[in-house]
CSV table of C-alpha atoms in Angstrom, one decimal:
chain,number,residue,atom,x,y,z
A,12,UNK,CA,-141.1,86.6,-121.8
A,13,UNK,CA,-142.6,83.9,-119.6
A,14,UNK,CA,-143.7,81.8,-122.2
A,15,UNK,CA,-140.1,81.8,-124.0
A,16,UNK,CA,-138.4,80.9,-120.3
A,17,UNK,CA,-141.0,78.0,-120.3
A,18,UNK,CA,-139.9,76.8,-123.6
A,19,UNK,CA,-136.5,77.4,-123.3
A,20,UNK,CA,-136.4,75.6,-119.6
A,21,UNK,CA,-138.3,72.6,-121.4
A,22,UNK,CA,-136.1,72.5,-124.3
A,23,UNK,CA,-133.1,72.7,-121.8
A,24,UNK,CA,-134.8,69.4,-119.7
A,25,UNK,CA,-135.2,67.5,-122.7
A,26,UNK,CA,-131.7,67.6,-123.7
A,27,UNK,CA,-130.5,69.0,-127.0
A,28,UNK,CA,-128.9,65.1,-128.1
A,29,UNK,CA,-132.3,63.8,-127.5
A,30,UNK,CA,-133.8,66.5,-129.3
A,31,UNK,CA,-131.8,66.1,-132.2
A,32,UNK,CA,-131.7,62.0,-132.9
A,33,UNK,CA,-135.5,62.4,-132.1
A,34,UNK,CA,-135.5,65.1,-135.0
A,35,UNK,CA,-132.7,63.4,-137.2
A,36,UNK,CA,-134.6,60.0,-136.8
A,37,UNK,CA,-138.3,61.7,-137.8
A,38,UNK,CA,-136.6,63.3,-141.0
A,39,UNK,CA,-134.5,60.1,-142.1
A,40,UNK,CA,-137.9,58.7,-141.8
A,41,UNK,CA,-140.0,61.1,-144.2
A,42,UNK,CA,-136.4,61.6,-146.5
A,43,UNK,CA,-136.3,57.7,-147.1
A,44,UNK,CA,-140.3,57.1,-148.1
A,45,UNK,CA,-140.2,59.9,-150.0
A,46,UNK,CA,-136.8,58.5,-152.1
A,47,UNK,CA,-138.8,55.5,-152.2
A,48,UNK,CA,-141.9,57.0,-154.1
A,49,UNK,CA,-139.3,58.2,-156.5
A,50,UNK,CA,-139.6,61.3,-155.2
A,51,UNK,CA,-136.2,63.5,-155.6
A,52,UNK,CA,-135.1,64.4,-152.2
A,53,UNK,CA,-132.0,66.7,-152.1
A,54,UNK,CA,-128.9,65.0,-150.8
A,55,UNK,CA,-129.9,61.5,-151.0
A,56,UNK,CA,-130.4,58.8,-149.2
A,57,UNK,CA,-130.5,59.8,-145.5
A,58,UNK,CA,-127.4,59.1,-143.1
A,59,UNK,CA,-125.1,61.1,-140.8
A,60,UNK,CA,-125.4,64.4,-142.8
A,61,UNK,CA,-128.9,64.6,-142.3
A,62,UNK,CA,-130.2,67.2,-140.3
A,63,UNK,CA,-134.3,69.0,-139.6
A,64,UNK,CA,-134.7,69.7,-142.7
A,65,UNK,CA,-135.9,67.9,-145.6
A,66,UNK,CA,-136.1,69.5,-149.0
A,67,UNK,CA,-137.6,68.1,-152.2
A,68,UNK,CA,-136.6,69.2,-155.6
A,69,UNK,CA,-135.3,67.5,-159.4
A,70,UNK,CA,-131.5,68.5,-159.2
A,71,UNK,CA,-131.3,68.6,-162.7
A,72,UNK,CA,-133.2,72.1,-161.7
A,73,UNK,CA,-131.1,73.1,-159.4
A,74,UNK,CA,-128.6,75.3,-161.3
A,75,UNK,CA,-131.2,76.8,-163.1
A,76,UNK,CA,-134.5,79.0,-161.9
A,77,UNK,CA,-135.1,79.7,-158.3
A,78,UNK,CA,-138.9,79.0,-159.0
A,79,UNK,CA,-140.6,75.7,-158.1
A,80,UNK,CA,-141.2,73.4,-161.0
A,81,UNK,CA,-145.4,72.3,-161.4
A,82,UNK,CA,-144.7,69.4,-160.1
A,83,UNK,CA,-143.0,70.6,-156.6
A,84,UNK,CA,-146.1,73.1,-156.6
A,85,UNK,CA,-148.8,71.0,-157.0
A,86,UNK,CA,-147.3,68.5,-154.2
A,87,UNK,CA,-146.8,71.9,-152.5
A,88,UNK,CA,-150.8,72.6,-153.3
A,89,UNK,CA,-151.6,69.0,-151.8
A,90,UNK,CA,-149.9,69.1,-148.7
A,91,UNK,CA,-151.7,72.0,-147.5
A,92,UNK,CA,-154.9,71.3,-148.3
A,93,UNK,CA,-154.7,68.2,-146.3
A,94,UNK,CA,-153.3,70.9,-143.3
A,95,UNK,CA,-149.0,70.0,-144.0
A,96,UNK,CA,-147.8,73.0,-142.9
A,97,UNK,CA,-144.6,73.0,-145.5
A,98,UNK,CA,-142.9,75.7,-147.3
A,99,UNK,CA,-141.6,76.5,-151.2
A,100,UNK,CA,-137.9,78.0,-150.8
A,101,UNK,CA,-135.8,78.5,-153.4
A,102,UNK,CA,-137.9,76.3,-155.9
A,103,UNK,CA,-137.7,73.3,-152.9
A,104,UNK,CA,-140.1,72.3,-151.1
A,105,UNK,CA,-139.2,72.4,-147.3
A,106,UNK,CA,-140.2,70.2,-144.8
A,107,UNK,CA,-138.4,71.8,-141.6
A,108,UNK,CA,-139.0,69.5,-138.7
A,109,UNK,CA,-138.5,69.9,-134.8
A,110,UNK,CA,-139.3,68.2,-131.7
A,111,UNK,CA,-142.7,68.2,-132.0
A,112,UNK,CA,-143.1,65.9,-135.3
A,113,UNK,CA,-143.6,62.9,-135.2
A,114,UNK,CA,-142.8,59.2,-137.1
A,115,UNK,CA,-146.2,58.9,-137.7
A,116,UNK,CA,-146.9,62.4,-139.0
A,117,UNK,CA,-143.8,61.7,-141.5
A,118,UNK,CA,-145.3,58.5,-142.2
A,119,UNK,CA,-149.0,60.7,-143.1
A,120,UNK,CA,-147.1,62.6,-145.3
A,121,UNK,CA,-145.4,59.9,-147.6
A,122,UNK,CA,-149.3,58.4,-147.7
A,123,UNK,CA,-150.3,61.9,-148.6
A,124,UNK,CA,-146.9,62.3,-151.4
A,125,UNK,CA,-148.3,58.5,-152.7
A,126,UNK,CA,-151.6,59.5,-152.9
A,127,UNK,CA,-150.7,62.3,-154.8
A,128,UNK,CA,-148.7,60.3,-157.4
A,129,UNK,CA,-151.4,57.9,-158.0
């Protein structure tokens, strides 16, 4: 219970509008190198509807199975073995951000999402 009053008196100190445009700004940053590797990020090109979370998947796969395709695995499979902590929902791959990421951990995982391309 003390820990959670901690964090919550933090989170209130910080200021949710600064928390979010530092959240929104982080995830525009990983959504837009990863649509520059070619890389099919749901919804597009980041702008005003983008939020925490950034997902990855072909939408031509969308209306079909709820399973990831080999390719959204194995980036899955990459991620965490270089310690991206990242999840497979609904055949996406999740990237859910918060305060605590950062531009340049976004920018370590669009070297890691190249890396994995070459």
């Amino acid at each position: 219970v003390i820990a959670v009053h901690a964090s919550i008196g933090q989170l209130m100190e910080i200021g949710t509008l600064a928390i979010e445009q530092s959240v929104t700004s982080v995830a525009r940053r990983l959504a837009s190198g990863l649509l520059d590797l070619g890389l099919p990020v749901c919804g597009g090109e980041p702008g005003n509807h983008t939020g925490s979370i950034v997902a990855l998947r072909d939408p031509a796969a969308l209306a079909g199975s709820r399973e990831a395709d080999s390719r959204i695995h194995s980036l899955h499979e990459h991620l965490l073995k270089n310690q991206v902590i990242v999840s497979v929902r609904r055949g996406m791959l999740r990237f859910s951000l918060h305060l605590y990421n950062t531009a340049d951990e976004a920018d370590q995982v669009i070297a890691l999402a190249k890396n994995w391309l070459a």
